């Protein structure tokens, strides 16, 4: 998803950002996190912060963060670290 949305980015930066976003989700994935609005808000906020740090265009930050949350909720729904 990031590769498609951030075509202008270097491949290595997209790879790094993917690992960072995955780490954020894993770090905050607690039991039933997908129904806890405060946890989802924190993950969303941190993803947006990292996207900005990697100079993601401002117009894409919010939409991309939302797009990243959808598969995260499916893939990591039953994950609690």
Coordinates of C-alpha atoms in Angstrom, one line a residue:
X1 CA 0.0 0.0 0.0
X2 CA 2.8 2.4 0.9
X3 CA 4.7 1.6 -2.3
X4 CA 1.6 2.5 -4.4
X5 CA 0.8 5.7 -2.5
X6 CA 4.3 6.9 -2.1
X7 CA 5.7 6.2 -5.6
X8 CA 8.0 9.2 -5.4
X9 CA 9.8 7.8 -2.3
X10 CA 13.0 5.7 -2.4
X11 CA 12.3 2.0 -2.1
X12 CA 14.4 1.8 1.1
X13 CA 12.4 4.6 2.7
X14 CA 9.1 2.9 2.0
X15 CA 10.5 -0.4 3.4
X16 CA 11.7 1.4 6.6
X17 CA 8.4 3.2 7.0
X18 CA 6.5 -0.1 6.6
X19 CA 8.6 -1.6 9.4
X20 CA 8.1 1.4 11.6
X21 CA 4.3 1.4 11.1
X22 CA 4.1 -2.3 11.8
X23 CA 6.2 -1.7 15.0
X24 CA 3.8 1.0 16.1
X25 CA 0.8 -1.3 15.7
X26 CA 2.5 -4.2 17.5
X27 CA 3.6 -1.9 20.3
X28 CA 0.1 -0.7 21.0
X29 CA -1.9 -3.8 20.2
X30 CA -3.5 -4.8 23.4
X31 CA -6.4 -7.2 23.9
X32 CA -9.4 -6.0 22.0
X33 CA -7.5 -2.9 20.8
X34 CA -9.7 -2.7 17.7
X35 CA -12.7 -1.7 19.9
X36 CA -10.8 0.6 22.1
X37 CA -11.0 4.1 20.6
X38 CA -8.2 5.6 22.7
X39 CA -5.8 2.9 21.5
X40 CA -6.8 3.3 17.9
X41 CA -6.5 7.1 18.2
X42 CA -3.0 6.7 19.6
X43 CA -1.9 4.3 16.9
X44 CA -3.4 6.6 14.2
X45 CA -1.6 9.6 15.8
X46 CA 1.7 7.9 15.8
X47 CA 1.4 6.7 12.3
X48 CA 0.6 10.3 11.1
X49 CA 3.6 11.6 13.0
X50 CA 6.0 9.1 11.3
X51 CA 4.5 9.8 7.9
X52 CA 5.2 13.5 8.5
X53 CA 8.7 12.7 9.7
X54 CA 9.4 10.9 6.4
X55 CA 8.1 14.0 4.5
X56 CA 5.0 12.4 3.3
X57 CA 3.0 15.1 1.4
X58 CA 0.6 16.8 3.9
X59 CA -2.4 16.2 1.7
X60 CA -1.8 12.4 1.9
X61 CA -1.0 12.0 5.6
X62 CA -4.5 11.7 7.0
X63 CA -5.9 9.5 4.2
X64 CA -2.9 7.2 4.2
X65 CA -3.0 6.9 8.0
X66 CA -6.7 5.8 7.7
X67 CA -5.8 3.4 4.9
X68 CA -3.1 1.8 7.0
X69 CA -5.5 1.4 10.0
X70 CA -8.0 -0.7 8.1
X71 CA -5.8 -3.6 7.3
X72 CA -4.1 -3.3 10.6
X73 CA -7.4 -3.9 12.4
X74 CA -8.0 -7.0 10.4
X75 CA -4.4 -8.4 10.5
X76 CA -3.6 -7.6 14.1
X77 CA -7.1 -7.9 15.6
X78 CA -6.4 -10.8 17.8
X79 CA -2.8 -9.8 18.6
X80 CA -1.8 -8.7 22.0
X81 CA 1.9 -8.3 22.9

